[in-house]
Amino acid sequence: DERAPGSGPEREVELPPFAMARHPVTVGAYARFLNWLDRADSAEARVRTPWNWPEQLRRGETRPVTQVSLSDAQRYCRWLEELTGVAIRLPSADEWEKAVRAADARAYPWGDRFELDACASLHACDPSLPPPPAGSFPTDSSAFGVQDTAGLVWEWTASAVAERQVVMGGCWTSEQDSCRAASRRAVRADAQLAHLGFRVLRELA
């Protein structure tokens, strides 16, 4: 997608079957993880706690958790995998893009035409404002039912490029092209940003 910021060259890839979470991990879900971790290892729980955690809790449990590093997101996945007994991890950038663009390689999760009311990212480009609650923009839904991908938060993936980690979703600017599903950005793995969260993937193979 030549109009998507950071988009790579067109190519064909074979991906194993997977299921991706409908929404990014929320504050409430991450709180349950931290409570478990505090009982198991209070020192690690402190390390994994976002620096503005009290503020995130006040904003509400349904908002996406932010200010988490790649390591924090991966540790959450390991906890969830141990809890459920199924293979849980971060999606690769290609898996994320497939879940959002569907089989027809659409420009936006909902199709090829820009829809202002569907694009949460234009409401979340100001780092001083909290992201809206998960599910606030139900029209931002891919053919596979994945939501909140044209905004809300940037999302960690398992893919790396030039010693940086690829993040998807969110918004880079207030321009509508930043909502395009193929948009990619690379950040440091230890970044903890105001609009950087994650969602999980379940392996089905």
PDB file of C-alpha atoms in Angstrom:
ATOM      1  CA  ASP A   1       0.000   0.000   0.000  1.00  0.00           C
ATOM      2  CA  GLU A   2       2.004   2.969  -1.288  1.00  0.00           C
ATOM      3  CA  ARG A   3      -0.124   5.465   0.652  1.00  0.00           C
ATOM      4  CA  ALA A   4       0.405   3.768   4.024  1.00  0.00           C
ATOM      5  CA  PRO A   5       3.302   5.244   6.047  1.00  0.00           C
ATOM      6  CA  GLY A   6       6.090   2.705   6.485  1.00  0.00           C
ATOM      7  CA  SER A   7       4.435   0.111   4.268  1.00  0.00           C
ATOM      8  CA  GLY A   8       6.780  -2.504   2.835  1.00  0.00           C
ATOM      9  CA  PRO A   9       6.908  -3.869  -0.715  1.00  0.00           C
ATOM     10  CA  GLU A  10       4.052  -6.098  -1.868  1.00  0.00           C
ATOM     11  CA  ARG A  11       4.809  -9.787  -1.381  1.00  0.00           C
ATOM     12  CA  GLU A  12       3.098 -13.089  -0.832  1.00  0.00           C
ATOM     13  CA  VAL A  13       3.549 -14.952   2.449  1.00  0.00           C
ATOM     14  CA  GLU A  14       2.211 -18.212   3.824  1.00  0.00           C
ATOM     15  CA  LEU A  15       0.894 -17.826   7.372  1.00  0.00           C
ATOM     16  CA  PRO A  16      -0.176 -20.577   9.789  1.00  0.00           C
ATOM     17  CA  PRO A  17      -3.773 -20.511  11.114  1.00  0.00           C
ATOM     18  CA  PHE A  18      -4.312 -18.171  14.051  1.00  0.00           C
ATOM     19  CA  ALA A  19      -6.941 -16.233  15.967  1.00  0.00           C
ATOM     20  CA  MET A  20      -6.243 -12.635  16.989  1.00  0.00           C
ATOM     21  CA  ALA A  21      -7.928 -10.861  19.884  1.00  0.00           C
ATOM     22  CA  ARG A  22     -10.833  -8.625  18.895  1.00  0.00           C
ATOM     23  CA  HIS A  23      -9.496  -5.729  21.025  1.00  0.00           C
ATOM     24  CA  PRO A  24      -6.148  -4.626  22.480  1.00  0.00           C
ATOM     25  CA  VAL A  25      -5.380  -5.787  26.031  1.00  0.00           C
ATOM     26  CA  THR A  26      -7.270  -3.543  28.438  1.00  0.00           C
ATOM     27  CA  VAL A  27      -6.291  -1.943  31.726  1.00  0.00           C
ATOM     28  CA  GLY A  28      -8.577  -4.399  33.547  1.00  0.00           C
ATOM     29  CA  ALA A  29      -6.938  -7.434  31.949  1.00  0.00           C
ATOM     30  CA  TYR A  30      -3.457  -6.113  32.641  1.00  0.00           C
ATOM     31  CA  ALA A  31      -4.444  -5.383  36.249  1.00  0.00           C
ATOM     32  CA  ARG A  32      -5.331  -9.066  36.753  1.00  0.00           C
ATOM     33  CA  PHE A  33      -1.900  -9.982  35.371  1.00  0.00           C
ATOM     34  CA  LEU A  34      -0.148  -7.549  37.730  1.00  0.00           C
ATOM     35  CA  ASN A  35      -2.119  -8.852  40.724  1.00  0.00           C
ATOM     36  CA  TRP A  36      -1.038 -12.409  39.920  1.00  0.00           C
ATOM     37  CA  LEU A  37       2.549 -11.319  39.338  1.00  0.00           C
ATOM     38  CA  ASP A  38       2.632  -9.408  42.622  1.00  0.00           C
ATOM     39  CA  ARG A  39       1.809 -12.611  44.489  1.00  0.00           C
ATOM     40  CA  ALA A  40       4.451 -14.578  42.567  1.00  0.00           C
ATOM     41  CA  ASP A  41       7.228 -11.966  42.390  1.00  0.00           C
ATOM     42  CA  SER A  42       6.534  -8.523  43.790  1.00  0.00           C
ATOM     43  CA  ALA A  43       9.804  -7.115  42.436  1.00  0.00           C
ATOM     44  CA  GLU A  44       8.945  -8.131  38.894  1.00  0.00           C
ATOM     45  CA  ALA A  45       5.417  -6.799  39.333  1.00  0.00           C
ATOM     46  CA  ARG A  46       6.862  -3.378  40.152  1.00  0.00           C
ATOM     47  CA  VAL A  47       9.047  -3.506  37.023  1.00  0.00           C
ATOM     48  CA  ARG A  48       6.083  -4.474  34.831  1.00  0.00           C
ATOM     49  CA  THR A  49       3.809  -1.720  36.190  1.00  0.00           C
ATOM     50  CA  PRO A  50       3.381   1.303  33.875  1.00  0.00           C
ATOM     51  CA  TRP A  51       4.724   4.496  35.414  1.00  0.00           C
ATOM     52  CA  ASN A  52       1.270   6.157  35.206  1.00  0.00           C
ATOM     53  CA  TRP A  53      -0.639   3.087  36.435  1.00  0.00           C
ATOM     54  CA  PRO A  54      -2.816   4.882  39.039  1.00  0.00           C
ATOM     55  CA  GLU A  55      -3.956   7.306  36.338  1.00  0.00           C
ATOM     56  CA  GLN A  56      -4.752   4.468  33.922  1.00  0.00           C
ATOM     57  CA  LEU A  57      -6.842   2.751  36.597  1.00  0.00           C
ATOM     58  CA  ARG A  58      -8.771   5.970  37.255  1.00  0.00           C
ATOM     59  CA  ARG A  59      -9.554   6.333  33.559  1.00  0.00           C
ATOM     60  CA  GLY A  60     -11.299   2.972  33.543  1.00  0.00           C
ATOM     61  CA  GLU A  61     -10.617  -0.717  33.029  1.00  0.00           C
ATOM     62  CA  THR A  62     -11.991  -0.823  29.484  1.00  0.00           C
ATOM     63  CA  ARG A  63      -9.352   1.471  27.998  1.00  0.00           C
ATOM     64  CA  PRO A  64      -6.328  -0.150  26.315  1.00  0.00           C
ATOM     65  CA  VAL A  65      -3.324  -0.500  28.598  1.00  0.00           C
ATOM     66  CA  THR A  66      -0.424   1.722  27.501  1.00  0.00           C
ATOM     67  CA  GLN A  67       3.094   2.613  28.635  1.00  0.00           C
ATOM     68  CA  VAL A  68       4.171  -1.037  28.386  1.00  0.00           C
ATOM     69  CA  SER A  69       7.409  -2.226  26.794  1.00  0.00           C
ATOM     70  CA  LEU A  70       7.830  -5.142  24.406  1.00  0.00           C
ATOM     71  CA  SER A  71       9.132  -7.221  27.310  1.00  0.00           C
ATOM     72  CA  ASP A  72       6.033  -6.407  29.373  1.00  0.00           C
ATOM     73  CA  ALA A  73       3.758  -7.484  26.534  1.00  0.00           C
ATOM     74  CA  GLN A  74       5.670 -10.733  26.025  1.00  0.00           C
ATOM     75  CA  ARG A  75       5.533 -11.503  29.756  1.00  0.00           C
ATOM     76  CA  TYR A  76       1.770 -10.970  29.716  1.00  0.00           C
ATOM     77  CA  CYS A  77       1.516 -13.459  26.842  1.00  0.00           C
ATOM     78  CA  ARG A  78       3.513 -16.074  28.799  1.00  0.00           C
ATOM     79  CA  TRP A  79       1.230 -15.581  31.813  1.00  0.00           C
ATOM     80  CA  LEU A  80      -1.893 -15.983  29.687  1.00  0.00           C
ATOM     81  CA  GLU A  81      -0.425 -19.062  28.012  1.00  0.00           C
ATOM     82  CA  GLU A  82       0.280 -20.655  31.405  1.00  0.00           C
ATOM     83  CA  LEU A  83      -3.210 -19.742  32.585  1.00  0.00           C
ATOM     84  CA  THR A  84      -5.067 -21.131  29.569  1.00  0.00           C
ATOM     85  CA  GLY A  85      -2.788 -23.924  28.359  1.00  0.00           C
ATOM     86  CA  VAL A  86      -2.919 -22.694  24.755  1.00  0.00           C
ATOM     87  CA  ALA A  87      -0.193 -21.039  22.659  1.00  0.00           C
ATOM     88  CA  ILE A  88      -0.489 -17.263  23.148  1.00  0.00           C
ATOM     89  CA  ARG A  89       1.935 -14.693  21.761  1.00  0.00           C
ATOM     90  CA  LEU A  90       2.172 -11.331  20.021  1.00  0.00           C
ATOM     91  CA  PRO A  91       1.207 -11.350  16.338  1.00  0.00           C
ATOM     92  CA  SER A  92       3.849 -10.811  13.702  1.00  0.00           C
ATOM     93  CA  ALA A  93       3.402  -7.683  11.583  1.00  0.00           C
ATOM     94  CA  ASP A  94       2.229  -9.867   8.680  1.00  0.00           C
ATOM     95  CA  GLU A  95      -0.324 -11.677  10.865  1.00  0.00           C
ATOM     96  CA  TRP A  96      -1.588  -8.358  12.217  1.00  0.00           C
ATOM     97  CA  GLU A  97      -1.953  -6.967   8.700  1.00  0.00           C
ATOM     98  CA  LYS A  98      -3.752 -10.072   7.426  1.00  0.00           C
ATOM     99  CA  ALA A  99      -6.247  -9.994  10.305  1.00  0.00           C
ATOM    100  CA  VAL A 100      -7.002  -6.340   9.571  1.00  0.00           C
ATOM    101  CA  ARG A 101      -6.864  -6.192   5.757  1.00  0.00           C
ATOM    102  CA  ALA A 102      -8.598  -9.575   5.286  1.00  0.00           C
ATOM    103  CA  ALA A 103      -8.351 -11.576   2.076  1.00  0.00           C
ATOM    104  CA  ASP A 104      -9.043  -8.624  -0.230  1.00  0.00           C
ATOM    105  CA  ALA A 105      -6.090  -6.488   0.974  1.00  0.00           C
ATOM    106  CA  ARG A 106      -8.367  -3.545   1.729  1.00  0.00           C
ATOM    107  CA  ALA A 107      -6.829  -0.167   2.508  1.00  0.00           C
ATOM    108  CA  TYR A 108      -8.718   0.298   5.791  1.00  0.00           C
ATOM    109  CA  PRO A 109     -10.153  -2.354   8.115  1.00  0.00           C
ATOM    110  CA  TRP A 110     -13.689  -1.569   6.921  1.00  0.00           C
ATOM    111  CA  GLY A 111     -12.927  -1.244   3.176  1.00  0.00           C
ATOM    112  CA  ASP A 112     -11.161   0.968   0.652  1.00  0.00           C
ATOM    113  CA  ARG A 113     -12.880   4.289   1.379  1.00  0.00           C
ATOM    114  CA  PHE A 114     -11.909   6.464   4.332  1.00  0.00           C
ATOM    115  CA  GLU A 115     -14.673   6.797   6.961  1.00  0.00           C
ATOM    116  CA  LEU A 116     -14.080   9.493   9.578  1.00  0.00           C
ATOM    117  CA  ASP A 117     -16.500   7.993  12.123  1.00  0.00           C
ATOM    118  CA  ALA A 118     -14.730   4.622  11.949  1.00  0.00           C
ATOM    119  CA  CYS A 119     -11.203   5.880  12.435  1.00  0.00           C
ATOM    120  CA  ALA A 120     -10.407   6.033  16.124  1.00  0.00           C
ATOM    121  CA  SER A 121      -6.859   7.159  15.424  1.00  0.00           C
ATOM    122  CA  LEU A 122      -7.959  10.678  14.573  1.00  0.00           C
ATOM    123  CA  HIS A 123      -9.340  10.872  18.122  1.00  0.00           C
ATOM    124  CA  ALA A 124      -6.157   9.565  19.718  1.00  0.00           C
ATOM    125  CA  CYS A 125      -3.284  11.477  18.136  1.00  0.00           C
ATOM    126  CA  ASP A 126      -2.817  13.777  21.128  1.00  0.00           C
ATOM    127  CA  PRO A 127      -0.521  11.982  23.630  1.00  0.00           C
ATOM    128  CA  SER A 128      -1.909  14.168  26.421  1.00  0.00           C
ATOM    129  CA  LEU A 129      -5.346  12.578  26.008  1.00  0.00           C
ATOM    130  CA  PRO A 130      -6.171   8.989  26.999  1.00  0.00           C
ATOM    131  CA  PRO A 131      -7.192   6.572  24.241  1.00  0.00           C
ATOM    132  CA  PRO A 132     -10.932   5.867  24.049  1.00  0.00           C
ATOM    133  CA  PRO A 133     -12.274   2.627  25.605  1.00  0.00           C
ATOM    134  CA  ALA A 134     -11.887  -0.537  23.556  1.00  0.00           C
ATOM    135  CA  GLY A 135     -14.857  -1.078  21.249  1.00  0.00           C
ATOM    136  CA  SER A 136     -15.748   2.618  21.012  1.00  0.00           C
ATOM    137  CA  PHE A 137     -15.667   2.480  17.224  1.00  0.00           C
ATOM    138  CA  PRO A 138     -17.484  -0.749  16.207  1.00  0.00           C
ATOM    139  CA  THR A 139     -17.470   0.304  12.554  1.00  0.00           C
ATOM    140  CA  ASP A 140     -13.667  -0.003  12.718  1.00  0.00           C
ATOM    141  CA  SER A 141     -13.992  -3.737  12.185  1.00  0.00           C
ATOM    142  CA  SER A 142     -12.245  -5.971   9.696  1.00  0.00           C
ATOM    143  CA  ALA A 143     -13.965  -8.733   7.741  1.00  0.00           C
ATOM    144  CA  PHE A 144     -12.573 -11.104  10.369  1.00  0.00           C
ATOM    145  CA  GLY A 145     -14.131  -9.152  13.271  1.00  0.00           C
ATOM    146  CA  VAL A 146     -10.944  -7.538  14.595  1.00  0.00           C
ATOM    147  CA  GLN A 147     -11.634  -4.040  15.977  1.00  0.00           C
ATOM    148  CA  ASP A 148      -9.758  -0.949  17.172  1.00  0.00           C
ATOM    149  CA  THR A 149      -7.026  -1.291  14.562  1.00  0.00           C
ATOM    150  CA  ALA A 150      -7.343   2.056  12.787  1.00  0.00           C
ATOM    151  CA  GLY A 151      -6.429   3.818  15.959  1.00  0.00           C
ATOM    152  CA  LEU A 152      -6.768   3.675  19.718  1.00  0.00           C
ATOM    153  CA  VAL A 153      -3.156   2.552  20.300  1.00  0.00           C
ATOM    154  CA  TRP A 154      -0.081   1.510  18.402  1.00  0.00           C
ATOM    155  CA  GLU A 155       0.430  -2.204  18.981  1.00  0.00           C
ATOM    156  CA  TRP A 156       3.576  -4.208  19.565  1.00  0.00           C
ATOM    157  CA  THR A 157       4.258  -7.032  17.123  1.00  0.00           C
ATOM    158  CA  ALA A 158       6.758  -9.878  17.186  1.00  0.00           C
ATOM    159  CA  SER A 159       8.504  -8.477  14.088  1.00  0.00           C
ATOM    160  CA  ALA A 160      11.726  -6.494  14.116  1.00  0.00           C
ATOM    161  CA  VAL A 161      13.566  -4.413  11.532  1.00  0.00           C
ATOM    162  CA  ALA A 162      17.004  -2.799  11.873  1.00  0.00           C
ATOM    163  CA  GLU A 163      17.166  -3.651  15.595  1.00  0.00           C
ATOM    164  CA  ARG A 164      13.819  -1.980  16.257  1.00  0.00           C
ATOM    165  CA  GLN A 165      10.407  -3.498  16.834  1.00  0.00           C
ATOM    166  CA  VAL A 166       7.539  -3.030  14.393  1.00  0.00           C
ATOM    167  CA  VAL A 167       4.328  -1.526  15.766  1.00  0.00           C
ATOM    168  CA  MET A 168       0.993  -1.409  13.913  1.00  0.00           C
ATOM    169  CA  GLY A 169      -2.278   0.477  14.257  1.00  0.00           C
ATOM    170  CA  GLY A 170      -2.579   3.737  16.125  1.00  0.00           C
ATOM    171  CA  CYS A 171      -1.788   6.912  14.233  1.00  0.00           C
ATOM    172  CA  TRP A 172       1.342   8.784  13.300  1.00  0.00           C
ATOM    173  CA  THR A 173      -0.356  12.034  12.273  1.00  0.00           C
ATOM    174  CA  SER A 174      -3.882  13.383  11.992  1.00  0.00           C
ATOM    175  CA  GLU A 175      -3.842  12.604   8.264  1.00  0.00           C
ATOM    176  CA  GLN A 176      -6.264   9.925   7.081  1.00  0.00           C
ATOM    177  CA  ASP A 177      -3.483   7.902   5.417  1.00  0.00           C
ATOM    178  CA  SER A 178      -2.098   7.107   8.874  1.00  0.00           C
ATOM    179  CA  CYS A 179      -5.271   5.035   9.428  1.00  0.00           C
ATOM    180  CA  ARG A 180      -4.419   2.698   6.569  1.00  0.00           C
ATOM    181  CA  ALA A 181      -4.076  -0.909   7.683  1.00  0.00           C
ATOM    182  CA  ALA A 182      -0.632  -1.486   6.153  1.00  0.00           C
ATOM    183  CA  SER A 183       0.971   1.411   8.068  1.00  0.00           C
ATOM    184  CA  ARG A 184       4.014   0.371  10.076  1.00  0.00           C
ATOM    185  CA  ARG A 185       6.444   2.053  12.395  1.00  0.00           C
ATOM    186  CA  ALA A 186       9.620   0.844  14.113  1.00  0.00           C
ATOM    187  CA  VAL A 187      10.400   1.801  17.723  1.00  0.00           C
ATOM    188  CA  ARG A 188      12.889   0.722  20.355  1.00  0.00           C
ATOM    189  CA  ALA A 189      11.891  -2.450  22.203  1.00  0.00           C
ATOM    190  CA  ASP A 190      12.159  -0.679  25.565  1.00  0.00           C
ATOM    191  CA  ALA A 191       9.846   2.157  24.523  1.00  0.00           C
ATOM    192  CA  GLN A 192       6.971   2.884  26.907  1.00  0.00           C
ATOM    193  CA  LEU A 193       4.773   5.377  25.114  1.00  0.00           C
ATOM    194  CA  ALA A 194       1.471   7.059  25.892  1.00  0.00           C
ATOM    195  CA  HIS A 195      -0.326   5.385  22.971  1.00  0.00           C
ATOM    196  CA  LEU A 196       1.554   2.096  22.711  1.00  0.00           C
ATOM    197  CA  GLY A 197      -0.182  -1.108  23.806  1.00  0.00           C
ATOM    198  CA  PHE A 198      -0.661  -4.596  22.394  1.00  0.00           C
ATOM    199  CA  ARG A 199      -3.087  -7.404  21.592  1.00  0.00           C
ATOM    200  CA  VAL A 200      -2.553 -11.139  21.702  1.00  0.00           C
ATOM    201  CA  LEU A 201      -2.696 -13.941  19.167  1.00  0.00           C
ATOM    202  CA  ARG A 202      -3.646 -17.575  19.710  1.00  0.00           C
ATOM    203  CA  GLU A 203      -1.959 -20.199  17.561  1.00  0.00           C
ATOM    204  CA  LEU A 204      -4.385 -22.689  16.036  1.00  0.00           C
ATOM    205  CA  ALA A 205      -2.004 -25.071  14.264  1.00  0.00           C
TER     206      ALA A 205
END
